[in-house]
Structures are given as C-alpha cells and as structure tokens.
XYZ file of C-alpha atoms in Angstrom:
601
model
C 0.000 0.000 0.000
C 1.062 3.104 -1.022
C 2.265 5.800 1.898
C 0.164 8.321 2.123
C 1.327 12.058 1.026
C 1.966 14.384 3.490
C -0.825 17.494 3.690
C 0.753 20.728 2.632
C -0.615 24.283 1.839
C -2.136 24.624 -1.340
C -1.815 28.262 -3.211
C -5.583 29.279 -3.420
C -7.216 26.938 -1.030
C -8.135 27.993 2.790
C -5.106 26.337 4.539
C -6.252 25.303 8.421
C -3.784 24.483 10.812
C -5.407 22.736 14.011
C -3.515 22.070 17.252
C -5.109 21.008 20.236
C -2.796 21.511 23.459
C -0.764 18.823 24.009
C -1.667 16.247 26.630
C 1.260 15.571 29.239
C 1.959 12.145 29.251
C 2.595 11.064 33.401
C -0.988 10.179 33.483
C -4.324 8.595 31.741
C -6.340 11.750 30.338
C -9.876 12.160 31.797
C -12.900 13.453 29.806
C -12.520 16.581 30.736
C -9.019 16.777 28.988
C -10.644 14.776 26.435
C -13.201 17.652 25.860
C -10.953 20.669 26.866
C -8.459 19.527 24.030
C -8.159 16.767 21.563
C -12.375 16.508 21.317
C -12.970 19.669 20.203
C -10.347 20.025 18.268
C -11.331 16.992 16.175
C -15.014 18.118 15.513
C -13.621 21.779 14.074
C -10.618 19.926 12.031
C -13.443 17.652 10.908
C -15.961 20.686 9.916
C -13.057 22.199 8.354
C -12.710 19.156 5.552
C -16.399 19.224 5.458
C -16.030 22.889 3.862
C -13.414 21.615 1.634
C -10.302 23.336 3.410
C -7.145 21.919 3.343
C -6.315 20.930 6.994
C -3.681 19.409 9.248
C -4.516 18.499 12.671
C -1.296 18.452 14.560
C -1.470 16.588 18.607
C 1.131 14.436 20.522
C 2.414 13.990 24.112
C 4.394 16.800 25.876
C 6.896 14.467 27.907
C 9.658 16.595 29.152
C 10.100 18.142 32.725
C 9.173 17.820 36.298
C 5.930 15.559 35.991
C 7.669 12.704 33.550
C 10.985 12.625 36.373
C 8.111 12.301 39.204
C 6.077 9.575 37.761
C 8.998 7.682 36.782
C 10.115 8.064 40.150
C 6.790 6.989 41.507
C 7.023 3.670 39.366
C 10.675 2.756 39.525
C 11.875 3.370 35.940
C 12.891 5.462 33.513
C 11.350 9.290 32.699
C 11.627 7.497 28.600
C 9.997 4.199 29.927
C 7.440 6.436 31.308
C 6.810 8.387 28.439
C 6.902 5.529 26.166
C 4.047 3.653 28.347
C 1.737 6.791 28.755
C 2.543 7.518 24.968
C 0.963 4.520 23.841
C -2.056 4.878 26.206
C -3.005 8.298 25.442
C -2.783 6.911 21.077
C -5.056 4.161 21.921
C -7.451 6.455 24.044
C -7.884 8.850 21.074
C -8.255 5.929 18.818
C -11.153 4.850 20.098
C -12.904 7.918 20.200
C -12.279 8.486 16.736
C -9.515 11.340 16.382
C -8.767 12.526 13.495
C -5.033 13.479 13.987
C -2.719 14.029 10.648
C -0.171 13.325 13.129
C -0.419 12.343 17.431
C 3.580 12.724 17.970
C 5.918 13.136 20.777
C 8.343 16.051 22.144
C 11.065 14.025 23.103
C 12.382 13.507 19.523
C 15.109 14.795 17.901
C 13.467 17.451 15.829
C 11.946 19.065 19.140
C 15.590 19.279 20.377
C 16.777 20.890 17.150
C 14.086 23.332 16.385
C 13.836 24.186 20.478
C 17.638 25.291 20.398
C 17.748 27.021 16.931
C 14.709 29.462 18.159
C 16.721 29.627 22.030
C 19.664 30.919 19.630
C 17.765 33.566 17.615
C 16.197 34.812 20.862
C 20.042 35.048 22.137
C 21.514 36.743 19.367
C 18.400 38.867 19.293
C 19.651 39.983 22.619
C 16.061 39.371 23.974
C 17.239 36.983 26.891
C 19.137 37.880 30.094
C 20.570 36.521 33.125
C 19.691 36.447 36.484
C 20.353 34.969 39.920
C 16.715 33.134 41.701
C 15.969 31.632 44.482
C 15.009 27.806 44.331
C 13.728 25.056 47.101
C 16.616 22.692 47.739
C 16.185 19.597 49.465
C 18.850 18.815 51.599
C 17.835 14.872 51.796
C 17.329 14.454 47.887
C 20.720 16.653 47.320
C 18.866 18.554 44.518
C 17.085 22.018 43.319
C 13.558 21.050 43.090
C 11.829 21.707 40.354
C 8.015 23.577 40.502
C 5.800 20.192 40.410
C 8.374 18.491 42.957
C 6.988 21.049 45.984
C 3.557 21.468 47.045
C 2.370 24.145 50.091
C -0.145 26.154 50.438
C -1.329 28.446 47.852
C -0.686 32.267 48.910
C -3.428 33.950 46.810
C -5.613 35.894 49.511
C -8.613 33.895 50.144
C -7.254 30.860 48.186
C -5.354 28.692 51.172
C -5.140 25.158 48.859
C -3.408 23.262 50.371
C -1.852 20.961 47.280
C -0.734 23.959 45.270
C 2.352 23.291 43.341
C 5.067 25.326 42.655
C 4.282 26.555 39.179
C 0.523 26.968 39.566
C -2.413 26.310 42.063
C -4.933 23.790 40.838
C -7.875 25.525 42.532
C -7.329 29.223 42.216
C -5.170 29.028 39.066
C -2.872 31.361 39.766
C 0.910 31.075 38.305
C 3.337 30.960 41.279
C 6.999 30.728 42.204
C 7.737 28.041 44.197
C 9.004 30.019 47.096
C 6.238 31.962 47.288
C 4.448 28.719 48.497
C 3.569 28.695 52.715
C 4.976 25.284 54.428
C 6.307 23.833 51.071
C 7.169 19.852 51.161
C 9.306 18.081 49.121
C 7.318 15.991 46.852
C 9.758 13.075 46.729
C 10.199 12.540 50.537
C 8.239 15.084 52.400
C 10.560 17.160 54.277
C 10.894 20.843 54.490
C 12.990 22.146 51.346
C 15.492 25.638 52.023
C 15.747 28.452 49.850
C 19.459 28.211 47.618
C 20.821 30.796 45.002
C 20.532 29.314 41.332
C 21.546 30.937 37.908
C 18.914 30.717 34.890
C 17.924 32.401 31.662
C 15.061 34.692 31.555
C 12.934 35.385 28.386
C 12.784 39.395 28.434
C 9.211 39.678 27.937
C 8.764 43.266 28.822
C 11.053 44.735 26.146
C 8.666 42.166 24.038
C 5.588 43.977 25.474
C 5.080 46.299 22.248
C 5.112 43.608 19.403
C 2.990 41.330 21.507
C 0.389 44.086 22.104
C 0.020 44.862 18.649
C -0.107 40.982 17.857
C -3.005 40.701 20.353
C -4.856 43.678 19.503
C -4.623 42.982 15.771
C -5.537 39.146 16.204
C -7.504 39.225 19.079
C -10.167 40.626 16.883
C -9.484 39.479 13.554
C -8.993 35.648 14.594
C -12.992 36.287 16.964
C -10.623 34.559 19.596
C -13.249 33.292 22.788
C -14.189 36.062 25.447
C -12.557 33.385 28.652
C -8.870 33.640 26.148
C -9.008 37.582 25.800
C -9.827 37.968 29.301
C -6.587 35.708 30.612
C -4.716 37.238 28.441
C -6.047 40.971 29.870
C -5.571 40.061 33.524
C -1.631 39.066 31.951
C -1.010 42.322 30.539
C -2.602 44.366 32.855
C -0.449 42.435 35.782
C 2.461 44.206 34.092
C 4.837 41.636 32.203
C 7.706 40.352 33.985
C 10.952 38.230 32.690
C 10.130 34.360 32.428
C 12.714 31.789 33.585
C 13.514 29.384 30.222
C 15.523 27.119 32.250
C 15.400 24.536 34.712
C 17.749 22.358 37.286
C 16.985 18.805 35.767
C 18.073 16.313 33.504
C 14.878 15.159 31.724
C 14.529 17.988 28.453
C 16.164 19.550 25.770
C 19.660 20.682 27.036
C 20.722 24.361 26.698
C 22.660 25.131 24.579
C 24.916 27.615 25.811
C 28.399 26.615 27.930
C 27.207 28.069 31.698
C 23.996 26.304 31.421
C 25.102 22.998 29.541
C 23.504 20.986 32.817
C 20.303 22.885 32.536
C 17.308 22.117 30.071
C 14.464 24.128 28.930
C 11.408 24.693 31.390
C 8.702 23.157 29.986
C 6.748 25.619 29.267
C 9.136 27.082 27.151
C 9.685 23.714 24.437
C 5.981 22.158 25.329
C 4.197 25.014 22.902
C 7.527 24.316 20.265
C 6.044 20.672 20.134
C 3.797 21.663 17.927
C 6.363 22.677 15.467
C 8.782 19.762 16.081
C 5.869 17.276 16.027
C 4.755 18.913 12.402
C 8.676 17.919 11.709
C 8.287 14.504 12.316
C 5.474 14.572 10.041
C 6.807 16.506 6.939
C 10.506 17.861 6.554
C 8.714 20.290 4.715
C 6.854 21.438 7.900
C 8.130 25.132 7.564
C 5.173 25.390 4.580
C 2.890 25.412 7.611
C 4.995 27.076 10.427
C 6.559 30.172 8.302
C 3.192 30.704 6.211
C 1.557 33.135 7.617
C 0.294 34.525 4.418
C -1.366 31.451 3.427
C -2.059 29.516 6.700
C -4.559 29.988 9.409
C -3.784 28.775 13.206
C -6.131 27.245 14.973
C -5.591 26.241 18.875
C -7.764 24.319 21.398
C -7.370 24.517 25.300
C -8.116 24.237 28.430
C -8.303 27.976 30.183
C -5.373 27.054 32.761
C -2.662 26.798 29.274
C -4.288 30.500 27.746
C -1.412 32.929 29.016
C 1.557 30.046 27.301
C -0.820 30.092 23.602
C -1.303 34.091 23.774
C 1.727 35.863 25.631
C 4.382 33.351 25.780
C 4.685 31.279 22.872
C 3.742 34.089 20.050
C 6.588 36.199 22.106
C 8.917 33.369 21.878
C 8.359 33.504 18.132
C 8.393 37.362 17.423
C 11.293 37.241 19.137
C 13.329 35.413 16.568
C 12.473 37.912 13.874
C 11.392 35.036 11.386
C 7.987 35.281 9.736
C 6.344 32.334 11.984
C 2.122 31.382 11.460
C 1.192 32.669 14.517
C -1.923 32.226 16.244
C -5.016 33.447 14.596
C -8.013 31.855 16.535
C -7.659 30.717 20.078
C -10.663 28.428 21.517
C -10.838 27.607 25.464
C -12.692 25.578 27.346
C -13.746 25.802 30.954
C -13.802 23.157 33.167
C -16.164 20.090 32.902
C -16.820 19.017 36.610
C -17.673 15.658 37.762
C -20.933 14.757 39.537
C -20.380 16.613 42.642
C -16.359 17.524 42.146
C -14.203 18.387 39.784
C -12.061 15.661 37.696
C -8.897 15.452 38.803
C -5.703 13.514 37.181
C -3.688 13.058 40.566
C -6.512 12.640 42.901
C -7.730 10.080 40.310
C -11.757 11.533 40.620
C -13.441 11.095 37.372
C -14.214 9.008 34.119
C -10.704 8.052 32.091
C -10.556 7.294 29.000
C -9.817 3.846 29.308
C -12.891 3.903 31.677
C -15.490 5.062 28.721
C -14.333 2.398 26.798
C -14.952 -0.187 29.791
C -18.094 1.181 29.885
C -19.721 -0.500 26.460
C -21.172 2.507 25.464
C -19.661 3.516 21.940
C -17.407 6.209 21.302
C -20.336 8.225 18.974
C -22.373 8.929 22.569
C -19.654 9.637 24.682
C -18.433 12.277 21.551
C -21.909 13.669 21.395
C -22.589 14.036 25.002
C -19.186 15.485 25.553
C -19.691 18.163 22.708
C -23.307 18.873 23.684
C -21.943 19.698 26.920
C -18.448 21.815 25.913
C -17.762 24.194 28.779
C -17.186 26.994 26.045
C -18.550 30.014 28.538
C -18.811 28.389 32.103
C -18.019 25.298 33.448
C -20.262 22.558 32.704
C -20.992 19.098 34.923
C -20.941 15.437 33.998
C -23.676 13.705 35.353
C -24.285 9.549 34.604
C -28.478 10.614 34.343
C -27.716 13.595 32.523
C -25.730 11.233 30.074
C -28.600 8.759 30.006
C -31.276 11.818 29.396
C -29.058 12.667 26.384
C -28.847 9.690 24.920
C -32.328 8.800 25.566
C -33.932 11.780 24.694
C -31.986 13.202 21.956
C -30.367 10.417 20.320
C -32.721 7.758 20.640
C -36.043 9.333 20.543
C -34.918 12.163 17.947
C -32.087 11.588 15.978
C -32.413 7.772 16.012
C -36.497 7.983 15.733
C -36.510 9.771 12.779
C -33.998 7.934 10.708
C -35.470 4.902 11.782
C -38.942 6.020 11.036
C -37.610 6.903 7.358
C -35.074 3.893 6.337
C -37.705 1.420 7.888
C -40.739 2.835 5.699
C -38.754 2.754 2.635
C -37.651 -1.103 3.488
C -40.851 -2.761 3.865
C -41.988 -4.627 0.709
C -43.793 -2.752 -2.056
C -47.623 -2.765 -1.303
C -46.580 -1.578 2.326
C -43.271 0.341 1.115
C -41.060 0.938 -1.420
C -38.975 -2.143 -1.431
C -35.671 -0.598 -0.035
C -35.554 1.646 -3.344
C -35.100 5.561 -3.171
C -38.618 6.827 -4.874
C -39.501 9.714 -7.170
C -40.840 13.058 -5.885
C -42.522 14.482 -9.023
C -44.846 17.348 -7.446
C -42.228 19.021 -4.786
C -42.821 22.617 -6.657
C -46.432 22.194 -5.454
C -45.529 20.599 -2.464
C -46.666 23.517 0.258
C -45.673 21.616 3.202
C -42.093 20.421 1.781
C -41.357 23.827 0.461
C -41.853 25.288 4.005
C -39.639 22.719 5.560
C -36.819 23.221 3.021
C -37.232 27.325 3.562
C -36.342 26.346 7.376
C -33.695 23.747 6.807
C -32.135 25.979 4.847
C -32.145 28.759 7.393
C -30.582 26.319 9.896
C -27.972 25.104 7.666
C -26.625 28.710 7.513
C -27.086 29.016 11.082
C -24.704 25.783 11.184
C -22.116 27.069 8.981
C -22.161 30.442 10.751
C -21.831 28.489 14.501
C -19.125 26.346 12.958
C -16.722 28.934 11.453
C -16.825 31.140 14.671
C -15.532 27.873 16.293
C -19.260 27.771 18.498
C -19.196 24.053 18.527
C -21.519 23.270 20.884
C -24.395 25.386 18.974
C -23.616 24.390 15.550
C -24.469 20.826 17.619
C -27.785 22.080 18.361
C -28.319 23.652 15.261
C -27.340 20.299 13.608
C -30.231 18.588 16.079
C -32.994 20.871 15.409
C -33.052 19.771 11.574
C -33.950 16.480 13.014
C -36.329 17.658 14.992
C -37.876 19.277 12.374
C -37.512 15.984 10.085
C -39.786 14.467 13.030
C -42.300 17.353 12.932
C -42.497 17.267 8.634
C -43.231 13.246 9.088
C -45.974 14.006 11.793
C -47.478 16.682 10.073
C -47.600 14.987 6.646
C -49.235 11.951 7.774
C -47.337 10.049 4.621
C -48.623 6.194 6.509
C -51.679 7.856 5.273
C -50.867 9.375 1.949
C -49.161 5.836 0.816
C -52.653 4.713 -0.095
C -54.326 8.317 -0.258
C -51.874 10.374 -2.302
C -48.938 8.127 -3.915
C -47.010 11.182 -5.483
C -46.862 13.385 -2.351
C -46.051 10.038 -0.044
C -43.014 9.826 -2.531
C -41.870 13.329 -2.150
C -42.182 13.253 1.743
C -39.695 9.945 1.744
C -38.262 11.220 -0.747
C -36.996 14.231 1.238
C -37.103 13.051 3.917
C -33.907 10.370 3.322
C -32.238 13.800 1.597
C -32.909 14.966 5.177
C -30.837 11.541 7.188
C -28.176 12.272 4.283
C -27.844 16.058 5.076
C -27.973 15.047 8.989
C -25.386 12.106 8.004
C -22.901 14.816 6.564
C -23.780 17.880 9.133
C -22.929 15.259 12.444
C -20.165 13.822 10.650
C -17.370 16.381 12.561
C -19.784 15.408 16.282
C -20.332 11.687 14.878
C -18.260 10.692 12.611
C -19.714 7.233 11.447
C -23.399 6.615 12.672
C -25.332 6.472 9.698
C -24.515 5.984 6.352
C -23.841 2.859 6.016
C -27.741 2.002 6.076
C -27.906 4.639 3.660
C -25.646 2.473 1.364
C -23.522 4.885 0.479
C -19.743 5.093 -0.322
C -18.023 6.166 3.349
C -15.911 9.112 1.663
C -19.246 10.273 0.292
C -20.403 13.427 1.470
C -21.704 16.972 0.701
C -18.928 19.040 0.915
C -20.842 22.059 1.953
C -17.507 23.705 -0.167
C -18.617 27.284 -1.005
C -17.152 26.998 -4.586
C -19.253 24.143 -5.544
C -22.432 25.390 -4.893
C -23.025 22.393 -2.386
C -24.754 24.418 -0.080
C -27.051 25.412 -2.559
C -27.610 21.993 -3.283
C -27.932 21.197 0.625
C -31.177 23.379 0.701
C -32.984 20.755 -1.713
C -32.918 17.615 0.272
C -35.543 16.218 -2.462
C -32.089 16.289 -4.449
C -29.739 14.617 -2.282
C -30.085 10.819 -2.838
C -31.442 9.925 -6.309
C -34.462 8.018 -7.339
C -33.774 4.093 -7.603
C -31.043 3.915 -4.623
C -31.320 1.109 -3.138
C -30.682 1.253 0.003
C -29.038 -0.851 2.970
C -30.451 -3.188 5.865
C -32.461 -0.924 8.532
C -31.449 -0.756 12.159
C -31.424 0.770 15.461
C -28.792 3.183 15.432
C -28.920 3.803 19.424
C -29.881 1.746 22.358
C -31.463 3.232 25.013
C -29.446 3.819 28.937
C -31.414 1.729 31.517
C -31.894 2.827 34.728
C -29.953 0.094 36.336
C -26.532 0.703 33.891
C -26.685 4.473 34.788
C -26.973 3.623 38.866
C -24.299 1.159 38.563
C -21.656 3.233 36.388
C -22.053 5.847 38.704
C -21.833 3.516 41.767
C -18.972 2.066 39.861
C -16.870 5.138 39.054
C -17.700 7.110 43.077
C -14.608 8.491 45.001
C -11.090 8.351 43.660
C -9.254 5.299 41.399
C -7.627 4.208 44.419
C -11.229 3.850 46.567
C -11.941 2.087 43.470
C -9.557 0.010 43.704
C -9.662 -1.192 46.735
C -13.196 -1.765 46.729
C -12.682 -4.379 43.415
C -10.247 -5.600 46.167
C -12.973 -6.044 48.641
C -15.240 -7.261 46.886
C -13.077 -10.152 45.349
C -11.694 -11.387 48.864
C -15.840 -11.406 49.962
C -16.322 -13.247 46.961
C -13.463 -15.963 47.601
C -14.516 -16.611 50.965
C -17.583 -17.446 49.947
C -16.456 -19.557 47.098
C-alpha cells in the first residue's frame, strides 16, 4: 500500500492548521481533557474538511520536565519508559474515540531538540534573553534544586489557602506561582521541608517584548474572533504588568541548553511544550516550515483548556516574534472551561473522574460519549458530567430524535412494495407544489446557515444544536404529513415526503459527521468518503437546501437498524456507583469485593 502524502498548503485553497494543546503524558487523560483539548479540536478539524479546506490536525504527548521525572520516580523506571508507556495509552485512548489526527507525535524527539535550540539561539543573538540569579527550594535529603511540580504548600493567593498547590501553579485558584512563594512547602519526593538556595537561569525578556505582543493581540484578538474566557486571561496578563520568564530549569529530563554556563540545565517546559507543535509537524513533513513560516497562506487554529491560555497568547507568540522570522502565529484561540464531575471536579492526581480507558470499559460507543461530551463543551462556564444527565441525552436526543426519525424513514422505505417501497429511493414528481415540503426546506435551509455560521466562529456546541434541530424538524415534517396515510391516499406526495425526507438523514449524516463521525450511512448504502462538501465553490450548499435532491431516485438502500440503544436505569446507577470516590477507593473496593467473593467460594 502506497504511503500516504503528506498534507501541505495549497496556493488558493483555505489552509487550516489545528492544534489542540498537548496532553502531558505522566498520566491517563480524563474526559474533561478529552473535551478541553483533543475533542474539540477533532469536531472543528473535521468541519473544516467538510467545507473543503485543506487541513492538518497536529497533537502528541508533551513528555519533558518535572511531571515525567516524578512519575517515573513513583514507578521505579525510567522518565523514557514512562513516556513511552503513557505515549501509547493516550494513542489508543484517542483511537477509540475516533480522532482525526494528521499526526499524534511526541516532544522528546530529535526534531523538538533541534528546532527548540535554533529558536533559544535567535532569541540570544536577538539579545532578547538575560541573566539572572533566583531563588530555588533545595532539598537537603534528595541533594537537589527542586523543580516547581516536585513542591507542594499552600497556595498564597488571599482567600485561596489550597493546600496541594504546586510550585508553578495552584490547581484551585489558578494562579501562576513561584515556588518560594508557596507557605509550608514539602518536598514531593520525601516530604521534608525544602530551604531556599541561590541558582543561575535564563530569563525570556518579555517586557522589552511587550510592544510587538500588544500589537499581535490587539490585531488578532479581533481578527482571529478569539473566545471572550482567552481575551480575558490574556487581559488580567497584561494588565499584571509583564515580567521576565525563567527558560531554564535544574533537571536532567529535556532539551539541554545550549549555551556553555547552562550545559547541565534544560528548557522549562513551558518554554519547548508550545515548540512541540512545530517539532511534532517535523516529524510529520521535513517540509513542515510550509505550515509554520506561512503566515500569508495559513490559518492557526488552537484548542485549550483555560489554565494553558497565558503560554498560547503571551508566551509562545513572544517566543516567536522574538526570533524575527515570519512564523504562522496564532489566529483563533478556543478555550474551554472546566467540565466538573458529579459533585467535584475531575482530577488527574486525585484520580476523581471518568478516564478514558474507563469510557471504553463502559460499552457505550465512542459516537455517545463524543456527542454528550460536545453537547456539553464548557465553552462560557463550566459545565458538569452527570451519569443521568448522560442517560437523558442519549435517551432523549439520540434515541427518541435523531435515532427515531432515521429509523422512522429507512424502515418505511424497506418494507416490501404494497406496504413500502422495497428498499428503493422513490420519485418526488410534485415538490414545486408541495406547500408543506417547500416550508420545511425554507427552514432547513435557514438552519444550515445558522450551522455554517456556529461552525466557522468555532461555536461548537451550537452548531451541535443547530445540527439537532433539523432532526427535529424531520420528526415534525413526518408528523405533520401523515405520509402512513398518503401511501394509499396520495402516492405522489407520499413519494416526495420519503423522498426528502432520506435527503434529510443524508444532510444530517454529513452535518454530524465532525460530532459523529460514522453513525449512519452505512444504512444509507452509500460510499463512506461520500459526502456533501458544503464547499462554497461548488455550490453544495445550494444543493444542501434541496434535500428532495440529495439521494437519487432508484437507490437502493441498505439493511435498517437501530442506530442507538437506550441507557437503563440500572446501567446508569451502577456506572455511577462504579466510578464514586477516587481510582484508588476504586480500587480497593474491586479488592474487597473479590476477597468477599473468595470466601464465599
């Protein structure tokens, strides 16, 4: 089989870039990193081929610094065993729930180390770093500087007081520290009180960066419609006042500087995580600078969570005007709240939550955990998972509308002629005169605007219930035409209400494709790549308003069946039982109840 060609920008097509933040890889990622990042990400890249764009979705594991040394401390190996294990189960994760990466690679590859250190030289000879003397946490018993995530205290925000805050950034507040500004700080690694030593690092000089940002933000900010939660981070930044940001680090586990005095540092990883992005695009094409130094022609695209906003919109685009090369910088930045769990929030280290090797455990498919994960994108506020709001989704709006409606219109076409139309597409001579067909086209093709309006603007969650409400109105058309009745009554208009009507699970096929990517059409019996484009060139929107249009007369179609199955009461009561308290209560309840079990045995 021939390899595949690598996607490049095209002179004279819309070139998208998509990159959703990169997932760190010490730990399983839980839906709401599933949704913040890599979910959402997927259904725009997705909507973006739909339109007929030319698009490259770019993902992978950020594996350097603090996190990878403590987990592989925690499990008594290697920071590269570490990454390679967590590497593999983050790929499978987003396998399963259908991701459409170009390319899910890694920052601790060669190319990261190469294109980390030739921007860390520009910014040098650029004269925009300096030097400067900090203080850092030293742990007398471990003999080393510790690093932000290896030191936890209590947060010193007024009215904050968490008492797990680490030394980069508190998890509740979400405020960027200093990890001596941390009250009673621990050592991470074996709990004792760490003292304050003298260190020497490299600062980023972002204040003498402060004018070309500005204008960057101001310009973009607008232009690129980025989400009111990433303007207003990025405010509270500015107006802080912007200070010099420590590049470097005291560990072992990165890219090394590369620069004589600090030959035993590497970079902080905030500095080389965002440069993944370019490295990983490296990996994928060695002509990955047609994307990266492009701005004329290429459009960026990034998905987050809210806590990474100040790294996408202050620190990263001023670690690339910095250089003085003409980088793609940012144009549209999306963000995501945070999706909270039952009563909680979900939490990687404290283990609370649904993982995503948990959905899969679950038996329920990938297509309802996507939908009920983009139905409920935090894009404004946060947003809670609930196990019966999951089950009232599917239920409800999958089963009883979406499902209802295209099983109400494959089945009616399958039954044998007399009853039917013998699984064959019919004709729909009289649609001009067709008063109640013309009014539902009219509205369908008022919501497919509404759709591709939603969609562009990034609003994924509405173009999701924009996408719903043609089914609902597919329902309403069936009701209100009575066509059980008009099979016998009124042949021709029977014909032109099916006949629509399957243009209408088509459309719906082709609209959910970005949310769903492969519920439907194979009862429709069609070729899988086959779809409207909705490509503004082509007219196919146009075309999209006729559903009468969409499949042609003498189709046959494919074997009818259920497309959802209902949540039972008793599933719901016993995931959620099932998934209470933290993994390790979990665990240790499994352990309970298989030593009850044996004794009885």
């Amino acid at each position: 089989m021939a390899e595949k060609a690598a996607v490049l920008p095209v002179e004279g097509r819309r070139n998208v870039l998509v990159t959703s933040a990169l997932p760190y890889v010490n730990n399983v990622p839980h839906l709401g990193n599933i949704i913040g990042c890599v979910l959402s990400a997927d259904a725009f890249a997705r909507y973006c081929r739909l339109r007929g764009h030319n698009v490259l979705y770019v993902c992978g594991t950020d594996e350097y610094g603090t996190a990878t040394e403590t987990k592989a401390l925690e499990e008594g190996c290697s920071p590269r065993e570490i990454c390679d294990k967590y590497h593999a189960i983050h790929k499978e994760v987003y396998e399963w729930f259908d991701i459409s990466f170009d390319i899910f690679g890694r920052t601790s590859s060669p190319q990261q180390t190469e294109v980390c250190q030739d921007i860390f030289l520009k910014l040098l000879e650029n004269n925009w770093l300096s030097e400067n003397t900090m203080q850092q946490l030293y742990c007398n018993s471990c003999q080393r500087f510790l690093a932000d995530r290896l030191v936890e205290g209590y947060c010193p925000t007024p009215g904050c007081n968490y008492d797990s805050a680490r030394g980069d950034q508190c998890e509740k507040c979400g405020k960027l520290l200093n990890s001596t500004e941390l009250i009673d700080p621990k050592c991470k690694v074996c709990g004792s009180t760490p003292c304050v030593r003298d260190t020497d690092h490299l600062f980023l000089e972002l204040p003498l960066l402060k004018e070309k940002l500005e204008k960057y933000i101001e310009e973009t900010s607008v232009a690129g419609s980025w989400s009111q939660n990433a303007i207003h981070a990025t405010n509270a930044w500015l107006q802080e006042g912007l200070k010099p940001r420590c590049i470097t680090r005291d560990l072992k586990w990165g890219v090394p500087v590369p620069h004589e005095k600090y030959k035993d540092k590497v970079f902080y990883v905030w500095f080389d995580a965002p440069i993944g992005y370019i490295s990983i695009t490296a990996c994928y094409t060695p002509e990955w600078e047609k994307w990266w130094k492009n701005p004329e022609n290429v459009e960026l695209y990034q998905f987050m969570g809210k806590d990474n906003v100040p790294f996408h919109t202050v620190m990263f685009p001023s670690t690339l005007l910095g250089t003085g090369e003409n980088w793609t910088l940012m144009k549209t930045i999306s963000v995501t709240e945070y999706l909270n769990y039952e009563s909680g929030k979900f939490s990687k280290t404290k283990g609370i939550g649904v993982f995503g090797n948990d959905a899969k455990a679950t038996n329920i498919p990938p297509e309802l955990w996507r939908y009920y994960l983009l139905t409920n994108r935090p894009e404004a506020s946060d947003t809670l998972f609930a196990w019966t709001d999951l089950q009232a989704k599917c239920n409800n709006e999958l089963l009883n509308n979406l499902g209802n409606f295209i099983n109400r219109v494959l089945s009616f076409i399958a039954k044998p002629e007399g009853t039917g139309y013998g699984s064959v597409v019919p004709d729909s001579p009289n649609v001009d005169s067709h008063t109640l067909t013309r009014s539902l086209a009219e509205t369908v093709g008022k919501l497919i605007e509404q759709y591709i309006n939603a969609m562009d603007k990034v609003k994924i969650k509405q173009g999701l219930k924009i996408a719903m409400a043609i089914s609902s109105e597919g329902n309403a058309y069936l009701q209100e035409s009575q066509f059980w009745k008009l099979y016998k009554q009124d042949p021709s208009s029977c014909a032109t209400v099916i006949k629509t009507s399957i243009g209408l699970v088509y459309l719906l096929a082709c609209l959910l494709e970005p949310f769903m990517p492969t519920f439907s059409k194979e009862q429709l019996n069609l070729c899988p790549e086959e779809h409207l484009s909705f490509c503004d060139e082509k007219g196919e929107i146009e075309k999209a308003k006729r559903p009468w249009d969409l499949i042609p007369s003498g189709h046959r179609i494919g074997k009818p069946a259920p497309l959802f199955k209902g949540l039972e009461n008793d599933t719901v009561n016993d995931l959620r039982d099932k998934f209470a308290g933290s993994q390790a209560e979990r665990k240790l309840r499994t352990e309970v109840a298989a030593q009850l079990e044996a004794t009885r045995i």
